mmCIF file of C-alpha atoms in Angstrom:
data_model
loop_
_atom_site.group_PDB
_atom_site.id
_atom_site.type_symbol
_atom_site.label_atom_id
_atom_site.label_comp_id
_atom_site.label_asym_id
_atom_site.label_seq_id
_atom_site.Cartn_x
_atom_site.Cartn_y
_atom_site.Cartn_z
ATOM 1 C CA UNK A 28 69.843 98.390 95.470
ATOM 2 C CA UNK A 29 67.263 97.567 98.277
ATOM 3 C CA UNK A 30 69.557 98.854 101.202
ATOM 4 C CA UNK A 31 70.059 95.296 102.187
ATOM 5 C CA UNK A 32 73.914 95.344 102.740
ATOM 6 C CA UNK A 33 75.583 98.481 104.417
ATOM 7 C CA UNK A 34 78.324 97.690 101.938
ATOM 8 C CA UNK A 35 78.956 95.107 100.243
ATOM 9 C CA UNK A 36 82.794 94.158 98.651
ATOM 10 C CA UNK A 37 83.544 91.564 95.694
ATOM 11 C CA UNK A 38 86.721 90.329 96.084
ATOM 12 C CA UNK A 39 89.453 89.394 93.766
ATOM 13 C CA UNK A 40 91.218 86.113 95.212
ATOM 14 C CA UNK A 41 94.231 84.322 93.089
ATOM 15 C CA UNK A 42 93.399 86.861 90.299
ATOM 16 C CA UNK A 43 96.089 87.909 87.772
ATOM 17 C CA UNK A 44 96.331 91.418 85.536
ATOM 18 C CA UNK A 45 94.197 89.404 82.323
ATOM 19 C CA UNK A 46 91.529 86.757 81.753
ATOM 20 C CA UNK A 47 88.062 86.195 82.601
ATOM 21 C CA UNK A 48 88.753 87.264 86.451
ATOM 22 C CA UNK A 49 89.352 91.073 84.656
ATOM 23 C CA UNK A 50 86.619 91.032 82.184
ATOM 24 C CA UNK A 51 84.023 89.707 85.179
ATOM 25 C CA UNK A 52 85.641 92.864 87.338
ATOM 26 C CA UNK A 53 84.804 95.295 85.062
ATOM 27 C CA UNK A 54 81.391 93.876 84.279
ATOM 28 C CA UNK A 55 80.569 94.319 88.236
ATOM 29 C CA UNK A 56 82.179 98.281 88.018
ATOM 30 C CA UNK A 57 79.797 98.808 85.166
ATOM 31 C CA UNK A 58 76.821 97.561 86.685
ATOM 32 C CA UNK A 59 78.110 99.164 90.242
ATOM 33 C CA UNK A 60 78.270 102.248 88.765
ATOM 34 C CA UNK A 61 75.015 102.091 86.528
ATOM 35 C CA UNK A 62 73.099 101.398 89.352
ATOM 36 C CA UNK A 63 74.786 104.810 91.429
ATOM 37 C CA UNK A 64 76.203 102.651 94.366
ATOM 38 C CA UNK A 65 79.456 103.023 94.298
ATOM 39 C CA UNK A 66 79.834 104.400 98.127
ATOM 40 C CA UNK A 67 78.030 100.691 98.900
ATOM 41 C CA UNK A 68 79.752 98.208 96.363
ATOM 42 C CA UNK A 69 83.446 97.348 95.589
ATOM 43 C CA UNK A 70 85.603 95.485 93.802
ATOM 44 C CA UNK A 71 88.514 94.764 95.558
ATOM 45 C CA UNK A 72 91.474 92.778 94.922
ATOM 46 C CA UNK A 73 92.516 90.403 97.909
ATOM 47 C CA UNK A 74 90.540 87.789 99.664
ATOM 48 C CA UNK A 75 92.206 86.554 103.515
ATOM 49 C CA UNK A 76 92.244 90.786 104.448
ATOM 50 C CA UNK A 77 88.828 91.344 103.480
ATOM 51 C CA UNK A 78 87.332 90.695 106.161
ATOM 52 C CA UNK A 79 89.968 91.813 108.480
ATOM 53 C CA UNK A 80 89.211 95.537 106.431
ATOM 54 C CA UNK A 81 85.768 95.162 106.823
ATOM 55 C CA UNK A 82 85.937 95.000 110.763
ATOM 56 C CA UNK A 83 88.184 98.132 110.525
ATOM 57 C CA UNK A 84 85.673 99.964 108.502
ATOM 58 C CA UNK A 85 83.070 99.271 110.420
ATOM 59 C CA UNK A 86 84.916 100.355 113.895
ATOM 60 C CA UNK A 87 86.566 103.636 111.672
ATOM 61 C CA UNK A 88 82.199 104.099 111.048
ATOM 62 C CA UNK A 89 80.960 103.287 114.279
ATOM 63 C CA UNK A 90 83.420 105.626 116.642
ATOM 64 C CA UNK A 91 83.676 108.318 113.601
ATOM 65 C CA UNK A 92 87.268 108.627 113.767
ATOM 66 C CA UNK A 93 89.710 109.828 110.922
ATOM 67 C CA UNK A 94 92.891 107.787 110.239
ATOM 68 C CA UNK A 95 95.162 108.647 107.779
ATOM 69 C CA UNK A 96 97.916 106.365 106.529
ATOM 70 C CA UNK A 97 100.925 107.094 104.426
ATOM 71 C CA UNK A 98 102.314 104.197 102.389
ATOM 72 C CA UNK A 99 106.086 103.783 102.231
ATOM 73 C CA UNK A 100 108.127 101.350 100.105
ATOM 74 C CA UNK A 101 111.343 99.238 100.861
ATOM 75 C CA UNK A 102 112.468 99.843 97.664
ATOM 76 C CA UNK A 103 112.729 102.091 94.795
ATOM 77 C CA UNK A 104 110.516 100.342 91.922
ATOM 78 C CA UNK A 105 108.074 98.011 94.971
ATOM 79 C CA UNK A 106 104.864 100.463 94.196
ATOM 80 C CA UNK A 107 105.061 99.335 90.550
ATOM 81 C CA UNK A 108 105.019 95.664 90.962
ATOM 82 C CA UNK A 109 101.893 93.807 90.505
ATOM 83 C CA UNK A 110 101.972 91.151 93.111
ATOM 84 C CA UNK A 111 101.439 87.772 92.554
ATOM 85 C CA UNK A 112 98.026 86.238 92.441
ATOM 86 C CA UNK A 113 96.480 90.040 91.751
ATOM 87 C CA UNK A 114 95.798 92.355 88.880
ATOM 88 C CA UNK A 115 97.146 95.629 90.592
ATOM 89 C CA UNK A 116 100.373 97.272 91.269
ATOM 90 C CA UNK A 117 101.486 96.707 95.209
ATOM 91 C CA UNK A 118 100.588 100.939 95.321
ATOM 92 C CA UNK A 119 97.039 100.575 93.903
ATOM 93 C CA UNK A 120 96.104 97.319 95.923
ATOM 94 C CA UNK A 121 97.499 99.106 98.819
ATOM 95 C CA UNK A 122 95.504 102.066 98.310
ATOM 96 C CA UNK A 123 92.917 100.333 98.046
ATOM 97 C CA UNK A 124 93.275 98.302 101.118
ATOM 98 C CA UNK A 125 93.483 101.559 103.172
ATOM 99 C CA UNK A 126 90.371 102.569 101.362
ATOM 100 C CA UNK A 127 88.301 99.760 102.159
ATOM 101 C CA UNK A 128 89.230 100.370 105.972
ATOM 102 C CA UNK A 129 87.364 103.293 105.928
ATOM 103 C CA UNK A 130 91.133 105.770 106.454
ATOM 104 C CA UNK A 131 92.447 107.972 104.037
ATOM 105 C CA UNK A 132 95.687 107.830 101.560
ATOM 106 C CA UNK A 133 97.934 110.329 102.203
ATOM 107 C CA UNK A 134 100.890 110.861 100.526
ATOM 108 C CA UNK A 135 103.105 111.969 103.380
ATOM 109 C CA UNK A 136 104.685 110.833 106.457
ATOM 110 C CA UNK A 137 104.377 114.314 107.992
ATOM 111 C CA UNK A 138 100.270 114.094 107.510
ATOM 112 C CA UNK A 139 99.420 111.072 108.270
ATOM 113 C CA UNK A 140 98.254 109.085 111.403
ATOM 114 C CA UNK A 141 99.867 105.859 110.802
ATOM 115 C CA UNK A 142 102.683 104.908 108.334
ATOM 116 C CA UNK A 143 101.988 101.897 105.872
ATOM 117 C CA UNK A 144 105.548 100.224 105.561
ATOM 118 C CA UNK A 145 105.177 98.297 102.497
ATOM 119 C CA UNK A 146 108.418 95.507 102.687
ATOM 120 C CA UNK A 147 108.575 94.592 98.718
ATOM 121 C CA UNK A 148 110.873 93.184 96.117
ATOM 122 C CA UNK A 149 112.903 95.417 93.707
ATOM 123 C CA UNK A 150 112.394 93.865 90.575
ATOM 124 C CA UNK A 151 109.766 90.195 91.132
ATOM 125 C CA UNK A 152 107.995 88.840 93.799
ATOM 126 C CA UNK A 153 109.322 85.491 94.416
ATOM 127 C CA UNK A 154 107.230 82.826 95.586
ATOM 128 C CA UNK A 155 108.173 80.889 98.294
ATOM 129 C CA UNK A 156 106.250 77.928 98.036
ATOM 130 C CA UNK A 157 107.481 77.648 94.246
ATOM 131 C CA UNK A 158 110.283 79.008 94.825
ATOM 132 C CA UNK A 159 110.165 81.394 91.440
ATOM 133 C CA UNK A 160 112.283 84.485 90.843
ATOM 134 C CA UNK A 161 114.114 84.667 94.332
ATOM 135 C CA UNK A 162 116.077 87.834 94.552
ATOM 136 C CA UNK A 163 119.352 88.183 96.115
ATOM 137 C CA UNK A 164 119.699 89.349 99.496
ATOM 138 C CA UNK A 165 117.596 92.111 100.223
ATOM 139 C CA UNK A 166 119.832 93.938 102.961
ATOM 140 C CA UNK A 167 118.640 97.814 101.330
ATOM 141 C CA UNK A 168 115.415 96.876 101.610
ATOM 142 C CA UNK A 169 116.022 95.490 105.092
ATOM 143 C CA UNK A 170 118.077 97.932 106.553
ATOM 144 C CA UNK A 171 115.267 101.018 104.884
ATOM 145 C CA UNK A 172 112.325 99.079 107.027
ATOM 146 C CA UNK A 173 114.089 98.934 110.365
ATOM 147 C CA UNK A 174 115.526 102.416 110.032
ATOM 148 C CA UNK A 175 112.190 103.835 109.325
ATOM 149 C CA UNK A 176 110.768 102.065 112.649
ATOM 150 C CA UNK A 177 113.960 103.832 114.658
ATOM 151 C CA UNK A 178 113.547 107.048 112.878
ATOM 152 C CA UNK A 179 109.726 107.959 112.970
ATOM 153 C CA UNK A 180 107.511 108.780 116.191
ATOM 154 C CA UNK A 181 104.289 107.545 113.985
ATOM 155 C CA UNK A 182 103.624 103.988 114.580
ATOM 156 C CA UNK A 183 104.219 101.763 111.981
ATOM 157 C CA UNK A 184 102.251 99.103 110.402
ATOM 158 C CA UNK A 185 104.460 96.533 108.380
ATOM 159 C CA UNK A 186 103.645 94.597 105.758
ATOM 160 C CA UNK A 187 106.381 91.899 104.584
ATOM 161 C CA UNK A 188 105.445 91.092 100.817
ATOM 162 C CA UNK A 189 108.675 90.884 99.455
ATOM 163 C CA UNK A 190 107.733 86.883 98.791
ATOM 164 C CA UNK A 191 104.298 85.234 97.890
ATOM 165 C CA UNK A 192 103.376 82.478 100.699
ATOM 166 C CA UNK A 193 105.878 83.969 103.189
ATOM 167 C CA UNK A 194 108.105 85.804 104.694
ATOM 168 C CA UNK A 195 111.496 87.662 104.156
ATOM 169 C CA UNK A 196 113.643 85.505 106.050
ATOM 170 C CA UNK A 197 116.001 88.043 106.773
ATOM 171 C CA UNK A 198 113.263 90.980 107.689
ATOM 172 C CA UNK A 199 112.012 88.222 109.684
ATOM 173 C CA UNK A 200 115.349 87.948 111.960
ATOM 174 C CA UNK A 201 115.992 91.407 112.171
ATOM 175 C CA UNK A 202 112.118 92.539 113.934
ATOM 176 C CA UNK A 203 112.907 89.204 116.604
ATOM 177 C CA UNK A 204 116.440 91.044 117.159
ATOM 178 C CA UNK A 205 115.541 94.565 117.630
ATOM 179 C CA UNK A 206 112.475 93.574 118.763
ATOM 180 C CA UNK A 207 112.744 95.576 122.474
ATOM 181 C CA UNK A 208 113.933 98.470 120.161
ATOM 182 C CA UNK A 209 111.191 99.067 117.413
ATOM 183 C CA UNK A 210 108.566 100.660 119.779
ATOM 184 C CA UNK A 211 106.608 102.268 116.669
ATOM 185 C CA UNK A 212 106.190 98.711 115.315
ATOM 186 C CA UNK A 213 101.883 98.151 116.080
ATOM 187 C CA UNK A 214 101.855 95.044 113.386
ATOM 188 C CA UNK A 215 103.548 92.648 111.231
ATOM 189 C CA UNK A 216 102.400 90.764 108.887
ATOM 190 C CA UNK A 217 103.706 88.909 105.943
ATOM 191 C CA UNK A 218 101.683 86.492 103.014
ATOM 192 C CA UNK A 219 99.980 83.473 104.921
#
């Protein structure tokens, strides 16, 4: 309220979709939006990219440049899922992410400036560590993320979420063999 922080973000880290961690959330909105700051204060959910979004947003700010990004799923029902360890679906935490960057959602590959490729499960996100829920091989889901980065001339962030506290083994060999040949591939990343 005294201009002290440009912005300022709680974040949500290891949260899950009930208990205190949701009540406390809210709590902040309230107060957030009582007090009219809502362009300065956020509640996000995530913890490790927070800062890594904050440096984003303040380069987006500092240069003035527009970015818009387009998310785009591996599978069908991957938007709906709420990840592990959060309280949002994949979609709404993703939004939000590109939010926080200071870029906009779009919800088109042929508008936007970069293309969000969101590698998810179909049904549960397994955890790797715990080894809960795996899936069966996710070939679809494999084959839909490396055609995208032949097919499109926008480049292409990728996100591999398909498992908590890892990666998609098999996503993972496919980007180190057609490495020389996905040229709109900027970034990979996948959990830890």
């Amino acid at each position: 309220e005294e201009n002290f922080f440009d912005y300022l973000v709680f974040s949500l880290d290891d949260t899950g979709q009930f208990g205190f961690n949701c009540q406390e959330s809210q709590l902040l909105l309230d107060c957030i939006e009582k007090s009219g700051l809502q362009n300065n204060v956020s509640v996000k959910t995530g913890a490790d990219e927070i800062p890594t979004d904050l440096v984003m947003r303040s380069i987006i700010q500092h240069y003035n440049i527009n970015i818009s990004v387009y998310p785009l799923f591996s599978t069908d029902n991957g938007m709906n899922i709420v990840s592990r360890y959060e309280d949002k679906t994949i979609f709404n935490s993703a939004k939000g992410q590109i939010d926080l960057c200071g870029a906009y959602y779009t919800d088109s590959s042929d508008k936007c400036d970069t293309i969000l490729l969101l590698h998810t499960p179909e049904a549960m996100q397994n955890d790797l560590a715990m080894n809960l829920y795996p899936e069966k091989s996710n070939k679809n889901a494999v084959n839909k993320v490396i055609y995208t980065m032949h097919s499109t001339v926008k480049p292409v962030i990728l996100a591999d979420i398909t498992c908590a506290n890892g990666a998609d083994n098999e996503m993972a060999k496919r980007i180190v063999l057609e490495e020389q040949d996905l040229l709109r591939l900027y970034s990979y990343s996948a959990w830890n």
